[in-house]
GROMACS .gro file of C-alpha atoms in nm:
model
  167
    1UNK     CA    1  -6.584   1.755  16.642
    2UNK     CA    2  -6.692   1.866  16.305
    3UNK     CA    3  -6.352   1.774  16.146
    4UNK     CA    4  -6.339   1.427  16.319
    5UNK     CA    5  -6.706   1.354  16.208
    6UNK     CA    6  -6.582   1.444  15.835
    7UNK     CA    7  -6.245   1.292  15.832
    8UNK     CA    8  -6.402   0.965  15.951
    9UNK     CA    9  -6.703   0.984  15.717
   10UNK     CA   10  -6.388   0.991  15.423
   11UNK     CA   11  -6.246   0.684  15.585
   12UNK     CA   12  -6.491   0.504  15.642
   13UNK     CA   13  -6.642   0.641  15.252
   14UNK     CA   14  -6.318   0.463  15.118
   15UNK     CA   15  -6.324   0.156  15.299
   16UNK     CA   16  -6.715   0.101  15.181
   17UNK     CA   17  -6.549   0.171  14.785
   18UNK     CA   18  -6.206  -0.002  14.841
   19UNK     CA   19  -6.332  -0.310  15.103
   20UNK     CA   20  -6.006  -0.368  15.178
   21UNK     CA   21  -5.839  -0.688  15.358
   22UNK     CA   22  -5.709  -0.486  15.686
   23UNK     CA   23  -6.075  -0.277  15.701
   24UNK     CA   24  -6.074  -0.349  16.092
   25UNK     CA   25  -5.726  -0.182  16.148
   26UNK     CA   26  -5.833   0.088  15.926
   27UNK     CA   27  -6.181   0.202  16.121
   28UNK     CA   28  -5.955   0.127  16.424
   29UNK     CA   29  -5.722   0.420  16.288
   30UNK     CA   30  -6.087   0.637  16.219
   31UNK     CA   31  -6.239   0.585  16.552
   32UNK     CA   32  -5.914   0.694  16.700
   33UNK     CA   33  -5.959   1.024  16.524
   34UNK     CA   34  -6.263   1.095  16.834
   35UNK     CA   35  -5.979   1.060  17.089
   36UNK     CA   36  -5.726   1.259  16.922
   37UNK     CA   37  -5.763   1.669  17.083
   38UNK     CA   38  -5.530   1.823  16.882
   39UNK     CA   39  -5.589   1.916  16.503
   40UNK     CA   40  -5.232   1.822  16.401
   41UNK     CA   41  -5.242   1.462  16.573
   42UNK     CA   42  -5.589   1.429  16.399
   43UNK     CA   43  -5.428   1.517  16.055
   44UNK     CA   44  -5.121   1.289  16.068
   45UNK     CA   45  -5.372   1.014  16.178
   46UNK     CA   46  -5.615   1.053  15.862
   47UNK     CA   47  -5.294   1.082  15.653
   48UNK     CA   48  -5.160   0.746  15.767
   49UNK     CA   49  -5.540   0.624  15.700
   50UNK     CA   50  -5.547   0.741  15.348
   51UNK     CA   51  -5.200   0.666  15.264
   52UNK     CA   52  -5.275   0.319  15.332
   53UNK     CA   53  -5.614   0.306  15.163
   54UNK     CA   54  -5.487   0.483  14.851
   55UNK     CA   55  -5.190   0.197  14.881
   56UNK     CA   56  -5.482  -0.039  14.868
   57UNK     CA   57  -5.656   0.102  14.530
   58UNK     CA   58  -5.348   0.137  14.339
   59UNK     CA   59  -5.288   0.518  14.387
   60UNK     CA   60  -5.009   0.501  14.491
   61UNK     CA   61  -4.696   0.435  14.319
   62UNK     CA   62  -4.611   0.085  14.284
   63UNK     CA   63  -4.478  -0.073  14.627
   64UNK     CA   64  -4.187  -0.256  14.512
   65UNK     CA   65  -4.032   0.083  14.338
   66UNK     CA   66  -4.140   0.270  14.667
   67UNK     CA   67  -3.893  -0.030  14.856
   68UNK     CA   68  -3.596   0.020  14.582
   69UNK     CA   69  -3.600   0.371  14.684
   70UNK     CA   70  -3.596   0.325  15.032
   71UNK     CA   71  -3.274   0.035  15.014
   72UNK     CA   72  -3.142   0.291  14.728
   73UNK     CA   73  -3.111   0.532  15.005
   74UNK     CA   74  -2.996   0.337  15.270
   75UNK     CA   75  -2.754   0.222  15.013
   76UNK     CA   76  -2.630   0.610  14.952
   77UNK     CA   77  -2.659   0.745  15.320
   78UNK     CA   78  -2.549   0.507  15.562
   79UNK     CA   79  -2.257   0.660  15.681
   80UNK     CA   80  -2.469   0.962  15.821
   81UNK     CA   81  -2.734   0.914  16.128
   82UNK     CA   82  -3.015   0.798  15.919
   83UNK     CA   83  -3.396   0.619  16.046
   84UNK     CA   84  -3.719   0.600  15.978
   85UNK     CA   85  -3.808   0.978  15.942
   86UNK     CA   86  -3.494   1.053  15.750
   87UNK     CA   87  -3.565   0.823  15.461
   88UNK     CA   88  -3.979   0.856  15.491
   89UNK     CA   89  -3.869   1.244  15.443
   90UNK     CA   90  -3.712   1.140  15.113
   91UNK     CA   91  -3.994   0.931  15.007
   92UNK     CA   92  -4.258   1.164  15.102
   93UNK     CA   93  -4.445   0.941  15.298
   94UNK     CA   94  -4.589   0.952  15.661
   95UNK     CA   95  -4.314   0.766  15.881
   96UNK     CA   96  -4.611   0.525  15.988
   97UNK     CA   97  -4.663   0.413  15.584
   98UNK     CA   98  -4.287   0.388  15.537
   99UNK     CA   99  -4.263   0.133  15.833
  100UNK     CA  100  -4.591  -0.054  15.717
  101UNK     CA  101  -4.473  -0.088  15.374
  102UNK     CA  102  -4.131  -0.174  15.437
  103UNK     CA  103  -4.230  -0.422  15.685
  104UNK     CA  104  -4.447  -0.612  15.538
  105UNK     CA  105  -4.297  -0.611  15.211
  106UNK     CA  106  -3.970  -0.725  15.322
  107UNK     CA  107  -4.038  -0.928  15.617
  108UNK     CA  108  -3.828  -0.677  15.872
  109UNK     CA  109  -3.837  -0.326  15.978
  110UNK     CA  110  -3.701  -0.085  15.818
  111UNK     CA  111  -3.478   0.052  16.136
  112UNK     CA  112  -3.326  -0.340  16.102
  113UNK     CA  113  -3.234  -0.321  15.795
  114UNK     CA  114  -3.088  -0.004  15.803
  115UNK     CA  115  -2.862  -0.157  16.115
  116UNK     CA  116  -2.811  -0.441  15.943
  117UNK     CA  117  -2.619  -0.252  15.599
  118UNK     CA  118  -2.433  -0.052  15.861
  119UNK     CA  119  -2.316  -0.369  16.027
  120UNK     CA  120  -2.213  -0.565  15.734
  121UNK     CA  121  -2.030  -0.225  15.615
  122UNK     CA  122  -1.857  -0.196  15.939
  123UNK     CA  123  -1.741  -0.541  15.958
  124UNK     CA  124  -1.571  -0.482  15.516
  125UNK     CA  125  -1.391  -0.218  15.690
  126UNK     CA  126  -1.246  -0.357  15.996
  127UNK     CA  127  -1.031  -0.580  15.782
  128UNK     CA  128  -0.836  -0.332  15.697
  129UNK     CA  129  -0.604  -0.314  15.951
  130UNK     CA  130  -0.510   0.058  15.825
  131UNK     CA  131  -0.863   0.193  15.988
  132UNK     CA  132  -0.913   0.301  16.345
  133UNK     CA  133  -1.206   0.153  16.519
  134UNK     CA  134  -1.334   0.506  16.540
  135UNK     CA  135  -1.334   0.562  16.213
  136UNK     CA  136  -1.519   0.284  16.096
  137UNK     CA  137  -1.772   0.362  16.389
  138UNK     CA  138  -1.810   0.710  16.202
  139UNK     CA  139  -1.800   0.556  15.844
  140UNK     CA  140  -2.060   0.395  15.941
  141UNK     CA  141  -2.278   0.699  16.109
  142UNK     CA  142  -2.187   0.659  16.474
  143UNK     CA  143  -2.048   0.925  16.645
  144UNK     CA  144  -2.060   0.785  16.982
  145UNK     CA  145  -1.768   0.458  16.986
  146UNK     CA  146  -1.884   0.322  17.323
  147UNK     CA  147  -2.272   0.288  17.116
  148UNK     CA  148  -2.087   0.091  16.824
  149UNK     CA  149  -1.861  -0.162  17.008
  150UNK     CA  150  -2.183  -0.225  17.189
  151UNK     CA  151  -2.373  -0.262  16.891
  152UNK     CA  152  -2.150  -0.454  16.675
  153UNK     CA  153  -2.153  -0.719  16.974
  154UNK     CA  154  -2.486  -0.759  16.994
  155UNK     CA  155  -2.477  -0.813  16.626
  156UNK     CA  156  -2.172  -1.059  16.590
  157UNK     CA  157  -2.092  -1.220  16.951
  158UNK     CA  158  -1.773  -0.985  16.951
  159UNK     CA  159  -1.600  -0.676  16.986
  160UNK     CA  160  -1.502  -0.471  16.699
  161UNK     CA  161  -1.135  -0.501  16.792
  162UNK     CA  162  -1.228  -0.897  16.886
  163UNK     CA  163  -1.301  -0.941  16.495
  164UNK     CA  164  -1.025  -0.713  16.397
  165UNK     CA  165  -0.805  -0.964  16.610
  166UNK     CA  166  -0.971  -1.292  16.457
  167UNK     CA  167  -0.860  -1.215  16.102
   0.00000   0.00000   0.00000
C-alpha cells in the first residue's frame, strides 16, 4: 500500500507541474495503481504513466524521430514475425507508449501498419512468377501459408494465387 500511495503521489505530483491535456486518463492510470496486487503489474503501470507524462514535458526524445525509428524498423525486419513488443523492445519503450505514440501520431496502429508493409511487400513479389506462394508467405514473416492466403484476402478481395493469376 505504501508503494501505491507513493507512486500515485509522483503521478499525480507531475500532472499538478505538467497540467497536461489527457490529465483524466492519466489519474485514471494512478488510481488503477490501488487495484493492481502485484508489484510488477504496479511498476509497468507507473512506467506507462511516466512515459507518457515525461512525453508531455519534452523529456523525451522528440516524437517524430521516435516514429522514424519505429517505420525504420519495420522497414528492416519485416520478413521476420515482428509486433508491438518486438519493435517497443528496440525502442526501449513500454509496449503501451509505443502503441499510444504511434497511434496517435500516425492516425493507425502500429500492428496495421506493420500488416500493411508486409502486404504491399507480398503483393511486389507475387509478380514474379519465379516465387512460390510459400515463399513469399515466408519473405514476408509467415510461416503458417493457410494464415497468409487468408490474410492477403482480407486485405485485397483475393487469393494470393487469384492475384498471381490476374497479372
Amino acid at each position: 500500500i505504501y508503494i501505491q500511495n507513493m507512486l500515485y503521489s509522483m503521478i499525480k505530483a507531475l500532472c499538478d507541474k505538467v497540467r497536461p491535456e489527457n490529465l483524466d486518463e492519466l489519474l485514471i492510470r494512478a488510481e488503477r495503481l490501488f487495484q493492481i496486487k502485484d508489484p510488477i503489474g504496479m511498476l509497468k503501470e507507473y512506467r506507462e504513466a511516466v512515459d507518457i507524462l515525461l512525453n508531455l514535458i519534452g523529456v523525451r526524445e522528440d516524437r517524430s524521430r521516435i516514429i522514424s525509428e519505429i517505420r525504420n524498423i519495420v522497414e528492416l525486419e519485416y520478413r521476420r514475425d515482428i509486433g508491438l513488443d518486438f519493435v517497443a523492445d528496440r525502442v526501449n519503450l513500454s509496449p503501451a507508449y509505443v502503441s499510444y505514440l504511434f497511434k496517435k501520431e500516425t492516425g493507425q496502429t502500429l500492428v496495421k501498419y506493420i500488416t500493411d508493409k508486409k502486404m504491399d511487400r507480398a503483393k511486389k513479389m507475387l509478380s514474379d512468377r519465379n516465387l512460390k506462394v510459400m515463399q513469399v508467405a515466408k519473405s514476408c514473416g509467415y510461416e503458417n501459408q493457410s494464415y497468409f492466403n487468408k490474410l492477403f484476402k482480407n486485405y485485397f478481395g483475393v487469393t494470393p494465387k487469384q492475384y498471381r493469376d490476374s497479372l
